CSV table of C-alpha atoms in Angstrom, one decimal:
chain,number,residue,atom,x,y,z
C,16,MET,CA,54.9,-103.3,-78.7
C,17,PRO,CA,53.4,-100.1,-80.2
C,18,GLU,CA,49.8,-101.4,-80.2
C,19,ASP,CA,50.0,-101.6,-76.4
C,20,VAL,CA,51.2,-98.0,-76.1
C,21,GLN,CA,49.3,-96.1,-78.7
C,22,MET,CA,45.7,-95.2,-78.1
C,23,ASN,CA,43.1,-93.7,-80.5
C,24,ASP,CA,39.6,-92.3,-80.0
C,25,SER,CA,37.9,-95.5,-81.2
C,26,GLU,CA,39.4,-97.6,-78.4
C,27,PRO,CA,37.5,-98.0,-75.1
C,28,GLN,CA,38.6,-95.5,-72.5
C,29,PRO,CA,40.5,-96.8,-69.5
C,30,ALA,CA,39.1,-96.9,-66.0
C,31,ALA,CA,38.7,-93.5,-64.4
C,32,PRO,CA,41.8,-92.5,-62.4
C,33,PRO,CA,41.4,-91.9,-58.7
C,34,PRO,CA,40.1,-88.5,-57.7
C,35,ALA,CA,42.9,-85.9,-57.5
C,36,ALA,CA,43.9,-84.5,-54.2
C,37,ALA,CA,42.1,-81.3,-53.2
C,38,PRO,CA,44.1,-78.1,-53.9
C,39,ALA,CA,45.8,-76.5,-51.0
C,40,LEU,CA,43.7,-74.0,-49.1
C,41,SER,CA,44.6,-70.4,-49.5
C,42,THR,CA,46.6,-68.4,-46.9
C,43,LEU,CA,43.6,-66.2,-46.2
C,44,HIS,CA,41.4,-69.3,-45.5
C,45,HIS,CA,44.0,-70.5,-43.0
C,46,LEU,CA,44.0,-67.2,-41.3
C,47,LYS,CA,40.3,-67.3,-41.0
C,48,GLU,CA,40.5,-70.8,-39.4
C,49,ILE,CA,43.0,-69.5,-36.9
C,50,ALA,CA,40.7,-66.6,-36.1
C,51,SER,CA,37.9,-69.2,-35.4
C,52,VAL,CA,40.2,-71.1,-33.1
C,53,ILE,CA,41.0,-67.9,-31.2
C,54,GLU,CA,37.3,-67.1,-31.0
C,55,ALA,CA,36.5,-70.6,-29.6
C,56,GLY,CA,39.3,-70.2,-27.0
C,57,SER,CA,38.1,-66.8,-26.0
C,58,LEU,CA,34.5,-67.9,-25.5
C,59,SER,CA,35.4,-71.1,-23.7
C,60,LYS,CA,38.4,-69.4,-21.8
C,61,GLU,CA,40.8,-72.2,-23.0
C,62,VAL,CA,44.3,-70.8,-23.2
C,63,ARG,CA,45.5,-73.9,-25.0
C,64,ARG,CA,43.5,-73.0,-28.1
C,65,ILE,CA,45.1,-69.6,-28.2
C,66,SER,CA,48.5,-71.3,-28.0
C,67,ARG,CA,47.6,-73.5,-30.8
C,68,ALA,CA,46.6,-70.5,-32.9
C,69,VAL,CA,50.0,-68.9,-32.3
C,70,ARG,CA,51.8,-72.1,-33.4
C,71,LEU,CA,49.7,-72.2,-36.6
C,72,THR,CA,50.5,-68.6,-37.3
C,73,ILE,CA,54.3,-69.1,-36.9
C,74,ALA,CA,54.0,-72.0,-39.4
C,75,LEU,CA,52.1,-69.8,-41.8
C,76,ARG,CA,54.3,-66.6,-41.6
C,77,ARG,CA,56.5,-67.5,-44.6
C,78,ARG,CA,53.4,-67.5,-46.9
C,79,LEU,CA,52.0,-64.2,-45.8
C,80,ALA,CA,51.4,-61.5,-48.4
C,81,ALA,CA,50.1,-57.9,-48.1
C,82,ARG,CA,46.8,-58.8,-49.8
C,83,ASP,CA,46.2,-61.7,-47.4
C,84,VAL,CA,46.9,-59.5,-44.4
C,85,SER,CA,44.6,-56.7,-45.7
C,86,ALA,CA,41.8,-59.1,-46.5
C,87,PHE,CA,42.1,-60.7,-43.1
C,88,LEU,CA,41.9,-57.4,-41.3
C,89,ALA,CA,38.7,-56.6,-43.3
C,90,PHE,CA,37.3,-60.0,-42.2
C,91,ALA,CA,38.3,-59.9,-38.5
C,92,LEU,CA,37.9,-56.2,-37.5
C,93,PRO,CA,34.9,-53.9,-37.9
C,94,ALA,CA,35.5,-51.3,-40.6
C,95,SER,CA,34.6,-48.5,-38.2
C,96,SER,CA,37.1,-49.6,-35.5
C,97,GLU,CA,40.2,-47.6,-34.6
C,98,ALA,CA,42.4,-50.7,-34.8
C,99,TYR,CA,41.3,-51.4,-38.4
C,100,ALA,CA,42.1,-47.9,-39.5
C,101,ARG,CA,45.5,-48.0,-37.8
C,102,LEU,CA,46.5,-51.4,-39.0
C,103,THR,CA,45.4,-51.0,-42.6
C,104,ALA,CA,47.4,-47.8,-42.9
C,105,LEU,CA,50.6,-49.8,-41.8
C,106,VAL,CA,50.1,-52.7,-44.3
C,107,PRO,CA,51.8,-51.8,-47.6
C,108,LYS,CA,49.6,-51.6,-50.7
C,109,GLU,CA,50.4,-53.9,-53.6
C,110,ASP,CA,50.2,-52.9,-57.2
C,111,ASP,CA,48.9,-56.4,-58.1
C,112,THR,CA,45.1,-56.4,-57.5
C,113,GLU,CA,44.7,-60.2,-57.9
C,114,MET,CA,43.3,-61.8,-54.8
C,115,ASP,CA,44.0,-65.3,-53.5
C,116,VAL,CA,40.6,-66.8,-54.1
C,117,ASP,CA,39.3,-69.4,-51.8
C,118,ALA,CA,38.5,-71.8,-54.6
C,119,ALA,CA,39.1,-74.8,-52.4
C,120,ALA,CA,37.3,-73.4,-49.4
C,121,PRO,CA,34.5,-75.5,-48.0
C,122,ILE,CA,30.9,-74.6,-48.7
C,123,THR,CA,30.3,-73.5,-45.1
C,124,GLN,CA,31.7,-70.0,-44.7
C,125,ILE,CA,33.7,-69.1,-41.7
C,126,SER,CA,32.4,-66.2,-39.6
C,127,ILE,CA,33.6,-64.8,-36.3
C,128,LYS,CA,32.2,-62.5,-33.6
C,129,HIS,CA,33.5,-59.0,-33.9
C,130,GLY,CA,34.6,-57.1,-30.8
C,131,LEU,CA,36.7,-59.8,-29.1
C,132,PRO,CA,39.9,-58.4,-27.6
C,133,GLU,CA,41.7,-61.6,-28.5
C,134,ILE,CA,41.0,-61.2,-32.2
C,135,GLU,CA,42.1,-57.5,-32.1
C,136,ILE,CA,45.4,-58.4,-30.4
C,137,TYR,CA,46.0,-61.2,-32.8
C,138,CYS,CA,45.6,-58.7,-35.7
C,139,TYR,CA,48.2,-56.5,-34.1
C,140,LEU,CA,50.5,-59.6,-33.8
C,141,LEU,CA,49.9,-60.7,-37.4
C,142,VAL,CA,50.7,-57.3,-38.8
C,143,LEU,CA,53.8,-56.9,-36.6
C,144,ILE,CA,55.2,-60.2,-37.7
C,145,PHE,CA,54.5,-59.4,-41.4
C,146,LEU,CA,56.2,-56.0,-41.2
C,147,ILE,CA,59.3,-57.4,-39.5
C,148,ASP,CA,59.6,-60.1,-42.2
C,149,GLN,CA,59.3,-57.4,-44.8
C,150,LYS,CA,62.0,-55.4,-43.0
C,151,LYS,CA,59.7,-52.3,-42.6
C,152,TYR,CA,61.0,-51.5,-39.2
C,153,ASP,CA,59.6,-48.0,-38.8
C,154,GLU,CA,56.1,-49.2,-39.5
C,155,ALA,CA,56.7,-52.3,-37.2
C,156,LYS,CA,57.8,-50.0,-34.4
C,157,ALA,CA,54.6,-47.9,-34.8
C,158,CYS,CA,52.5,-51.1,-34.8
C,159,ALA,CA,54.3,-52.5,-31.7
C,160,THR,CA,53.9,-49.3,-29.8
C,161,ALA,CA,50.2,-49.2,-30.6
C,162,SER,CA,49.7,-52.8,-29.6
C,163,ILE,CA,51.4,-52.3,-26.2
C,164,ALA,CA,49.2,-49.3,-25.5
C,165,ARG,CA,46.2,-51.4,-26.2
C,166,LEU,CA,47.4,-54.3,-24.0
C,167,LYS,CA,47.7,-52.0,-21.0
C,168,ASN,CA,43.9,-51.8,-20.9
C,169,LEU,CA,43.3,-55.6,-21.0
C,170,ASN,CA,43.5,-58.2,-18.2
C,171,ARG,CA,42.3,-61.5,-19.6
C,172,ARG,CA,44.1,-64.8,-19.2
C,173,THR,CA,43.3,-65.7,-22.8
C,174,VAL,CA,45.2,-62.6,-24.0
C,175,ASP,CA,48.3,-63.5,-22.0
C,176,VAL,CA,49.7,-65.9,-24.7
C,177,LEU,CA,49.3,-63.3,-27.4
C,178,ALA,CA,50.6,-60.6,-25.2
C,179,SER,CA,53.8,-62.5,-24.5
C,180,ARG,CA,54.5,-62.9,-28.2
C,181,LEU,CA,53.8,-59.2,-28.7
C,182,TYR,CA,56.3,-58.3,-25.9
C,183,PHE,CA,58.9,-60.5,-27.7
C,184,TYR,CA,58.5,-58.8,-31.1
C,185,TYR,CA,58.2,-55.4,-29.5
C,186,SER,CA,61.7,-55.8,-28.1
C,187,TYR,CA,63.0,-57.6,-31.2
C,188,VAL,CA,62.1,-54.8,-33.6
C,189,TYR,CA,63.8,-52.2,-31.4
C,190,GLU,CA,66.8,-54.4,-31.2
C,191,LEU,CA,67.0,-54.6,-35.0
C,192,THR,CA,67.1,-50.8,-35.1
C,193,ASN,CA,69.7,-50.7,-32.3
C,194,SER,CA,67.4,-48.7,-30.0
C,195,LEU,CA,66.8,-51.1,-27.1
C,196,ALA,CA,67.6,-48.4,-24.5
C,197,GLU,CA,64.4,-46.5,-25.6
C,198,ILE,CA,62.0,-49.1,-24.4
C,199,ARG,CA,63.7,-50.2,-21.1
C,200,GLY,CA,61.3,-48.0,-19.0
C,201,ASN,CA,58.3,-49.4,-20.9
C,202,LEU,CA,59.5,-53.0,-20.3
C,203,LEU,CA,59.9,-52.4,-16.6
C,204,ALA,CA,56.3,-50.9,-16.5
C,205,LEU,CA,55.0,-53.9,-18.4
C,206,HIS,CA,56.7,-56.3,-16.0
C,207,ARG,CA,55.2,-54.5,-13.1
C,208,MET,CA,51.7,-54.6,-14.7
C,209,ALA,CA,52.1,-58.4,-15.5
C,210,THR,CA,53.1,-59.0,-11.9
C,211,LEU,CA,50.0,-57.2,-10.6
C,212,HIS,CA,47.8,-59.1,-13.1
C,213,HIS,CA,49.4,-62.4,-12.1
C,214,ASP,CA,50.4,-63.0,-15.7
C,215,GLU,CA,53.2,-65.5,-15.1
C,216,LEU,CA,53.9,-66.1,-18.8
C,217,GLY,CA,54.2,-62.3,-19.4
C,218,GLN,CA,56.5,-62.0,-16.3
C,219,GLU,CA,58.7,-64.8,-17.6
C,220,THR,CA,59.0,-63.2,-21.1
C,221,LEU,CA,59.5,-59.6,-19.9
C,222,LEU,CA,62.1,-60.7,-17.3
C,223,ASN,CA,64.1,-62.3,-20.1
C,224,LEU,CA,63.7,-59.2,-22.4
C,225,LEU,CA,64.9,-56.9,-19.6
C,226,LEU,CA,67.9,-59.1,-18.9
C,227,ARG,CA,68.7,-59.1,-22.6
C,228,ASN,CA,68.3,-55.3,-22.7
C,229,TYR,CA,70.7,-54.9,-19.8
C,230,LEU,CA,73.3,-57.4,-21.1
C,231,HIS,CA,73.2,-55.7,-24.5
C,232,TYR,CA,74.7,-52.6,-22.9
C,233,ASN,CA,76.9,-54.6,-20.5
C,234,LEU,CA,74.9,-53.5,-17.5
C,235,TYR,CA,75.5,-56.7,-15.5
C,236,ASP,CA,75.0,-55.3,-12.1
C,237,GLN,CA,71.6,-53.9,-12.9
C,238,ALA,CA,70.7,-57.2,-14.6
C,239,GLU,CA,71.6,-59.1,-11.4
C,240,LYS,CA,69.7,-56.8,-9.2
C,241,LEU,CA,66.6,-57.2,-11.3
C,242,ARG,CA,67.0,-61.0,-11.5
C,243,SER,CA,67.5,-61.4,-7.8
C,244,LYS,CA,64.4,-59.3,-6.9
C,245,ALA,CA,62.0,-60.5,-9.6
C,246,PRO,CA,59.5,-63.1,-8.4
C,247,ARG,CA,60.3,-66.6,-9.5
C,248,PHE,CA,57.9,-69.4,-10.2
C,249,GLU,CA,57.6,-72.6,-12.2
C,250,ALA,CA,58.6,-72.1,-15.9
C,251,HIS,CA,55.7,-72.1,-18.3
C,252,SER,CA,57.7,-72.0,-21.6
C,253,ASN,CA,60.8,-74.1,-22.3
C,254,GLN,CA,62.1,-71.5,-24.7
C,255,GLN,CA,61.9,-68.7,-22.0
C,256,PHE,CA,63.5,-71.0,-19.4
C,257,CYS,CA,66.4,-71.7,-21.7
C,258,ARG,CA,66.9,-68.0,-22.3
C,259,TYR,CA,66.8,-67.3,-18.6
C,260,LEU,CA,69.4,-70.0,-17.9
C,261,PHE,CA,71.7,-68.5,-20.6
C,262,TYR,CA,71.4,-65.0,-19.3
C,263,LEU,CA,72.0,-66.2,-15.8
C,264,GLY,CA,75.1,-68.1,-16.9
C,265,LYS,CA,76.5,-64.9,-18.5
C,266,ILE,CA,75.9,-62.9,-15.4
C,267,ARG,CA,77.5,-65.5,-13.2
C,268,THR,CA,80.5,-65.7,-15.5
C,269,ILE,CA,81.1,-61.9,-15.3
C,270,GLN,CA,80.7,-62.1,-11.5
C,271,LEU,CA,83.5,-64.9,-11.3
C,272,GLU,CA,81.0,-67.5,-10.1
C,273,TYR,CA,82.2,-70.0,-12.7
C,274,THR,CA,80.7,-73.2,-11.1
C,275,ASP,CA,77.2,-71.8,-11.2
C,276,ALA,CA,77.7,-70.3,-14.6
C,277,LYS,CA,78.9,-73.6,-16.0
C,278,GLU,CA,75.8,-75.4,-14.7
C,279,SER,CA,73.4,-72.8,-16.1
C,280,LEU,CA,75.0,-72.7,-19.5
C,281,LEU,CA,75.2,-76.5,-19.9
C,282,GLN,CA,71.6,-76.8,-18.8
C,283,ALA,CA,70.5,-74.2,-21.3
C,284,ALA,CA,72.3,-76.0,-24.1
C,285,ARG,CA,70.8,-79.3,-23.2
C,286,LYS,CA,67.2,-78.0,-22.9
C,287,ALA,CA,67.3,-76.0,-26.1
C,288,PRO,CA,65.6,-77.7,-29.1
C,289,THR,CA,67.9,-79.1,-31.8
C,290,THR,CA,66.5,-76.6,-34.3
C,291,ALA,CA,67.7,-73.7,-32.3
C,292,ARG,CA,71.3,-74.1,-33.6
C,293,GLY,CA,72.4,-70.5,-33.1
C,294,PHE,CA,71.3,-70.4,-29.5
C,295,ARG,CA,73.0,-73.7,-28.7
C,296,ILE,CA,76.2,-72.4,-30.4
C,297,GLN,CA,76.2,-69.4,-28.1
C,298,CYS,CA,75.6,-71.5,-25.0
C,299,ASN,CA,78.5,-73.8,-26.0
C,300,LYS,CA,80.9,-70.9,-26.7
C,301,TRP,CA,80.3,-69.4,-23.2
C,302,ALA,CA,80.4,-72.9,-21.6
C,303,ILE,CA,83.7,-73.6,-23.2
C,304,ILE,CA,85.2,-70.4,-21.8
C,305,VAL,CA,83.8,-71.0,-18.4
C,306,ARG,CA,85.2,-74.6,-18.3
C,307,LEU,CA,88.6,-73.3,-19.3
C,308,LEU,CA,88.5,-70.7,-16.5
C,309,LEU,CA,87.7,-73.5,-14.1
C,310,GLY,CA,90.8,-75.3,-15.2
C,311,GLU,CA,88.9,-78.0,-17.1
C,312,ILE,CA,89.6,-79.0,-20.7
C,313,PRO,CA,86.3,-79.7,-22.7
C,314,GLU,CA,86.1,-82.9,-24.6
C,315,ARG,CA,86.8,-83.0,-28.3
C,316,THR,CA,83.2,-84.2,-28.9
C,317,VAL,CA,81.9,-80.7,-27.7
C,318,PHE,CA,83.6,-79.1,-30.8
C,319,MET,CA,82.4,-81.8,-33.2
C,320,GLN,CA,78.7,-81.5,-32.7
C,321,LYS,CA,76.6,-81.5,-35.9
C,322,GLY,CA,76.4,-78.1,-37.5
C,323,MET,CA,78.7,-76.4,-34.9
C,324,LYS,CA,82.2,-77.5,-36.0
C,325,LYS,CA,82.9,-74.3,-38.1
C,326,ALA,CA,81.5,-71.9,-35.5
C,327,LEU,CA,83.4,-73.5,-32.6
C,328,THR,CA,86.8,-73.7,-34.5
C,329,PRO,CA,88.3,-70.6,-32.8
C,330,TYR,CA,87.4,-72.0,-29.4
C,331,PHE,CA,88.9,-75.3,-30.3
C,332,GLU,CA,92.2,-73.7,-31.1
C,333,LEU,CA,92.0,-71.6,-28.0
C,334,THR,CA,91.3,-74.8,-25.9
C,335,ASN,CA,94.3,-76.5,-27.5
C,336,ALA,CA,96.6,-73.5,-26.5
C,337,VAL,CA,95.3,-73.6,-22.9
C,338,ARG,CA,95.7,-77.4,-22.8
C,339,VAL,CA,99.3,-77.2,-24.0
C,340,GLY,CA,100.1,-74.3,-21.7
C,341,ASP,CA,101.9,-72.4,-24.5
C,342,LEU,CA,101.6,-68.7,-23.8
C,343,GLU,CA,102.9,-67.7,-27.3
C,344,LEU,CA,100.4,-69.9,-29.0
C,345,PHE,CA,97.6,-68.5,-26.8
C,346,ARG,CA,98.5,-65.0,-27.9
C,347,ALA,CA,98.6,-66.0,-31.6
C,348,VAL,CA,95.1,-67.6,-31.4
C,349,ALA,CA,93.7,-64.6,-29.5
C,350,ASP,CA,95.0,-62.2,-32.2
C,351,LYS,CA,94.0,-64.4,-35.1
C,352,PHE,CA,90.3,-64.6,-34.0
C,353,ALA,CA,90.1,-61.2,-32.2
C,354,SER,CA,87.1,-60.1,-34.4
C,355,THR,CA,85.2,-63.3,-33.7
C,356,PHE,CA,85.8,-63.1,-29.9
C,357,SER,CA,84.7,-59.4,-30.0
C,358,ALA,CA,81.5,-60.2,-31.9
C,359,ASP,CA,80.8,-63.0,-29.3
C,360,ARG,CA,81.6,-60.6,-26.4
C,361,THR,CA,84.0,-63.1,-25.0
C,362,ARG,CA,87.2,-61.2,-25.5
C,363,ASN,CA,87.4,-59.9,-21.9
C,364,LEU,CA,86.9,-63.5,-20.7
C,365,ILE,CA,89.8,-64.7,-22.9
C,366,VAL,CA,92.0,-62.1,-21.3
C,367,ARG,CA,91.3,-63.8,-18.0
C,368,LEU,CA,92.5,-67.1,-19.5
C,369,ARG,CA,96.1,-65.9,-19.7
C,370,HIS,CA,96.7,-66.8,-16.1
C,371,ASN,CA,95.2,-70.3,-16.7
C,372,VAL,CA,97.6,-70.8,-19.6
C,373,ILE,CA,100.5,-69.9,-17.4
C,374,ARG,CA,99.3,-72.2,-14.6
C,375,THR,CA,98.8,-75.1,-17.0
C,376,GLY,CA,102.3,-74.7,-18.4
C,377,LEU,CA,103.7,-74.5,-14.8
C,378,ARG,CA,101.9,-77.7,-13.9
C,379,ASN,CA,103.4,-79.5,-16.8
C,380,ILE,CA,106.8,-78.2,-15.8
C,381,SER,CA,106.4,-79.4,-12.2
C,382,ILE,CA,105.4,-82.8,-13.4
C,383,SER,CA,108.3,-83.1,-15.9
C,384,TYR,CA,111.1,-81.7,-13.6
C,385,SER,CA,111.9,-82.6,-10.0
C,386,ARG,CA,114.1,-79.4,-9.8
C,387,ILE,CA,114.3,-76.5,-12.2
C,388,SER,CA,115.6,-72.9,-11.9
C,389,LEU,CA,113.2,-70.0,-12.0
C,390,ALA,CA,115.0,-68.5,-15.0
C,391,ASP,CA,114.3,-71.7,-17.0
C,392,ILE,CA,110.7,-71.6,-15.9
C,393,ALA,CA,110.4,-68.0,-17.2
C,394,LYS,CA,112.0,-69.1,-20.5
C,395,LYS,CA,109.7,-72.1,-20.9
C,396,LEU,CA,106.6,-70.0,-20.0
C,397,ARG,CA,107.8,-67.3,-22.5
C,398,LEU,CA,107.3,-64.5,-20.0
C,399,ASP,CA,108.1,-61.2,-21.8
C,400,SER,CA,108.1,-58.8,-18.8
C,401,GLU,CA,111.0,-56.6,-17.7
C,402,ASN,CA,112.0,-59.0,-14.8
C,403,PRO,CA,110.9,-62.5,-15.9
C,404,VAL,CA,112.7,-64.3,-13.0
C,405,ALA,CA,110.8,-62.3,-10.4
C,406,ASP,CA,107.5,-62.8,-12.2
C,407,ALA,CA,108.2,-66.5,-12.4
C,408,GLU,CA,108.9,-66.6,-8.7
C,409,SER,CA,105.6,-64.9,-7.8
C,410,ILE,CA,103.7,-67.1,-10.2
C,411,VAL,CA,105.2,-70.2,-8.7
C,412,ALA,CA,104.5,-69.0,-5.2
C,413,LYS,CA,100.8,-68.2,-6.0
C,414,ALA,CA,100.4,-71.6,-7.7
C,415,ILE,CA,101.8,-73.4,-4.6
C,416,ARG,CA,99.5,-71.4,-2.3
C,417,ASP,CA,96.4,-72.2,-4.4
C,418,GLY,CA,97.3,-75.9,-4.5
C,419,ALA,CA,97.8,-76.0,-8.2
C,420,ILE,CA,101.2,-77.6,-7.9
C,421,ASP,CA,102.9,-79.5,-5.0
C,422,ALA,CA,106.4,-77.9,-4.8
C,423,THR,CA,108.6,-75.7,-2.8
C,424,ILE,CA,110.8,-72.7,-3.7
C,425,ASP,CA,114.5,-72.6,-2.8
C,426,HIS,CA,115.0,-68.8,-2.7
C,427,ALA,CA,118.7,-69.1,-2.0
C,428,ASN,CA,119.5,-71.1,-5.2
C,429,GLY,CA,116.5,-69.8,-7.3
C,430,TRP,CA,115.0,-73.3,-7.8
C,431,MET,CA,111.6,-74.8,-7.7
C,432,VAL,CA,111.7,-78.3,-6.2
C,433,SER,CA,108.7,-80.5,-7.0
C,434,LYS,CA,107.5,-83.1,-4.6
C,435,GLU,CA,106.8,-86.7,-5.7
C,436,THR,CA,103.4,-87.2,-7.0
C,437,GLY,CA,101.3,-89.4,-4.7
C,438,ASP,CA,98.6,-91.9,-5.5
C,439,VAL,CA,95.4,-89.9,-6.3
C,440,TYR,CA,93.3,-92.9,-5.2
C,441,SER,CA,94.6,-92.6,-1.7
C,442,THR,CA,92.9,-89.2,-1.5
C,443,ASN,CA,89.2,-88.1,-1.4
C,444,GLU,CA,89.2,-86.9,-5.0
C,445,PRO,CA,87.6,-90.0,-6.5
C,446,GLN,CA,84.9,-89.8,-3.9
C,447,ILE,CA,84.2,-86.2,-4.6
C,448,ALA,CA,84.1,-86.9,-8.4
C,449,PHE,CA,81.6,-89.8,-8.0
C,450,ASN,CA,79.5,-87.7,-5.6
C,451,SER,CA,79.2,-84.8,-8.1
C,452,ARG,CA,78.2,-87.3,-10.9
C,453,ILE,CA,75.6,-89.0,-8.7
C,454,ALA,CA,74.2,-85.6,-7.7
C,455,PHE,CA,74.0,-84.5,-11.3
C,456,CYS,CA,72.1,-87.7,-12.3
C,457,LEU,CA,69.7,-87.3,-9.4
C,458,ASN,CA,69.0,-83.7,-10.2
C,459,MET,CA,68.3,-84.6,-13.9
C,460,HIS,CA,65.9,-87.3,-12.7
C,461,ASN,CA,64.1,-84.9,-10.4
C,462,GLU,CA,63.7,-82.4,-13.2
C,463,ALA,CA,62.4,-85.0,-15.6
C,464,VAL,CA,59.8,-86.0,-13.1
C,465,LYS,CA,58.8,-82.4,-12.5
C,466,ALA,CA,58.5,-81.8,-16.3
C,467,MET,CA,55.9,-84.6,-16.7
C,468,ARG,CA,52.5,-83.1,-17.1
C,469,PHE,CA,49.2,-84.9,-16.4
C,470,PRO,CA,45.7,-83.6,-17.1
C,471,PRO,CA,43.8,-82.7,-14.0
C,472,ASN,CA,41.6,-85.4,-12.5
C,473,SER,CA,42.8,-87.9,-15.0
C,474,HIS,CA,42.5,-90.7,-12.4
C,475,LYS,CA,38.8,-89.7,-11.8
C,476,GLU,CA,37.4,-89.1,-15.2
C,477,LYS,CA,37.5,-91.4,-18.2
C,478,GLU,CA,38.4,-89.8,-21.5
C,479,SER,CA,35.6,-89.9,-24.0
C,480,ALA,CA,36.3,-90.9,-27.6
C,481,GLU,CA,35.7,-87.3,-28.9
C,482,LYS,CA,38.1,-85.8,-26.4
C,483,ARG,CA,40.6,-88.4,-27.2
C,484,ARG,CA,40.4,-87.7,-31.0
C,485,GLU,CA,40.7,-84.0,-30.3
C,486,ARG,CA,43.7,-84.5,-28.0
C,487,LEU,CA,45.5,-86.7,-30.6
C,488,GLN,CA,44.8,-84.1,-33.3
C,489,GLN,CA,46.4,-81.4,-31.2
C,490,GLU,CA,49.4,-83.5,-30.4
C,491,GLU,CA,49.9,-84.2,-34.1
C,492,GLU,CA,49.7,-80.5,-34.9
C,493,LEU,CA,52.0,-79.7,-32.1
C,494,ALA,CA,54.6,-82.1,-33.4
C,495,LYS,CA,54.2,-80.8,-36.9
C,496,HIS,CA,54.7,-77.2,-36.1
C,497,MET,CA,57.2,-77.5,-33.2
C,498,ALA,CA,60.3,-77.2,-35.5
C,499,GLU,CA,59.0,-74.0,-37.1
C,500,GLU,CA,58.1,-72.5,-33.7
C,501,ASP,CA,61.4,-73.3,-32.0
C,502,ASP,CA,63.3,-72.0,-35.0
C,503,ASP,CA,61.4,-68.7,-34.9
C,504,ASP,CA,61.7,-68.3,-31.1
C,505,PHE,CA,65.5,-68.6,-31.0
């Protein structure tokens, strides 16, 4: 009915609609609020407030613009300070002179106390993040170097959180410009300084950065020497602990300690957040290779994880070749995905797998045949050497010595005679398997108990309503920004 739809000026006006939602606050206003949080943490010496400010900054970084950063520097730093002059010179100037006006800002203006070291270091961190996002790496390197020089003169627990982030981006920008070797001495000096200052979060971050630096240039021996002599303590950051486990797994793999490497790599993959997909893919790639080197065949579900199927396809085909024991198929897969394996730095490990492929094929042959000639073994394994029969004999002898197969060699007739397969349940293998599973479950339970955190004196003091509201608000903010933080860290 048109009379119900059409409306003219003479008709009475409908009821007023509900008030519209307030417009979103500007980026500059959010930065000012973060600065006030840092100021409160500095004055009260509460590190958790500084950590909250870093999380809020990571969530805000995609909205940063040059005008916002410049305006914030003018707000947070005295105009006559050296830091202000240095940082404003690094921030690019925009042709557009329009400013992001705080139209929706509350009536009470935000003001902070100038001269706080935490505010100055935060300004360095903000400018460094902005320059990296804008791909201005030369300016970012200059900013990172200046910030590290400033940090050497500070020893405050409230600066440690900001310092650890600066260390990370300091190494990251040099890695982007392929010049990690230039800062190795500086990282070692910073790690020594953090140890003397009892900055455990800084030690944790710098140790991982040094391990990454060494592994980037394949200096595994130096990395292991540093790792073994560096002081160890309870992990303060889950992200840093995951990185440490990953680097430890890579070092153990190169050193042929496959059992320890497998445990470290799988633990790193489990502890990493789901948003850190790239990190988890790398952990799974190395874990698959290590399990193959141990003689294990990873389950199909490992390759079918959400978001990883395409990245793990080369390793799935490689696993299939090892499982079948086909040396020709193994060579074809290694040549087909040679560029992928080289990019992942696993090509040298795949060369080691050739022996495992031969051993798997030999095990299948020993199960299928009670007696077979060495010449037929060489033909089935597709050995392409000058004297395949002699190579087959040495391979069979080594497999018998290592316990891979239960057989004997008849040298006179050139045969391999397999013994009858006994009942595995009459041996200690089931007991060993159950014991390893029980030990794994117990270790996981102990780690879960250790990871539980309780506020100090919680059994003595009752939480007030105001503290409870503040705690719930912080937990909500933490859950809200955790995805962005984890994605950025990895």
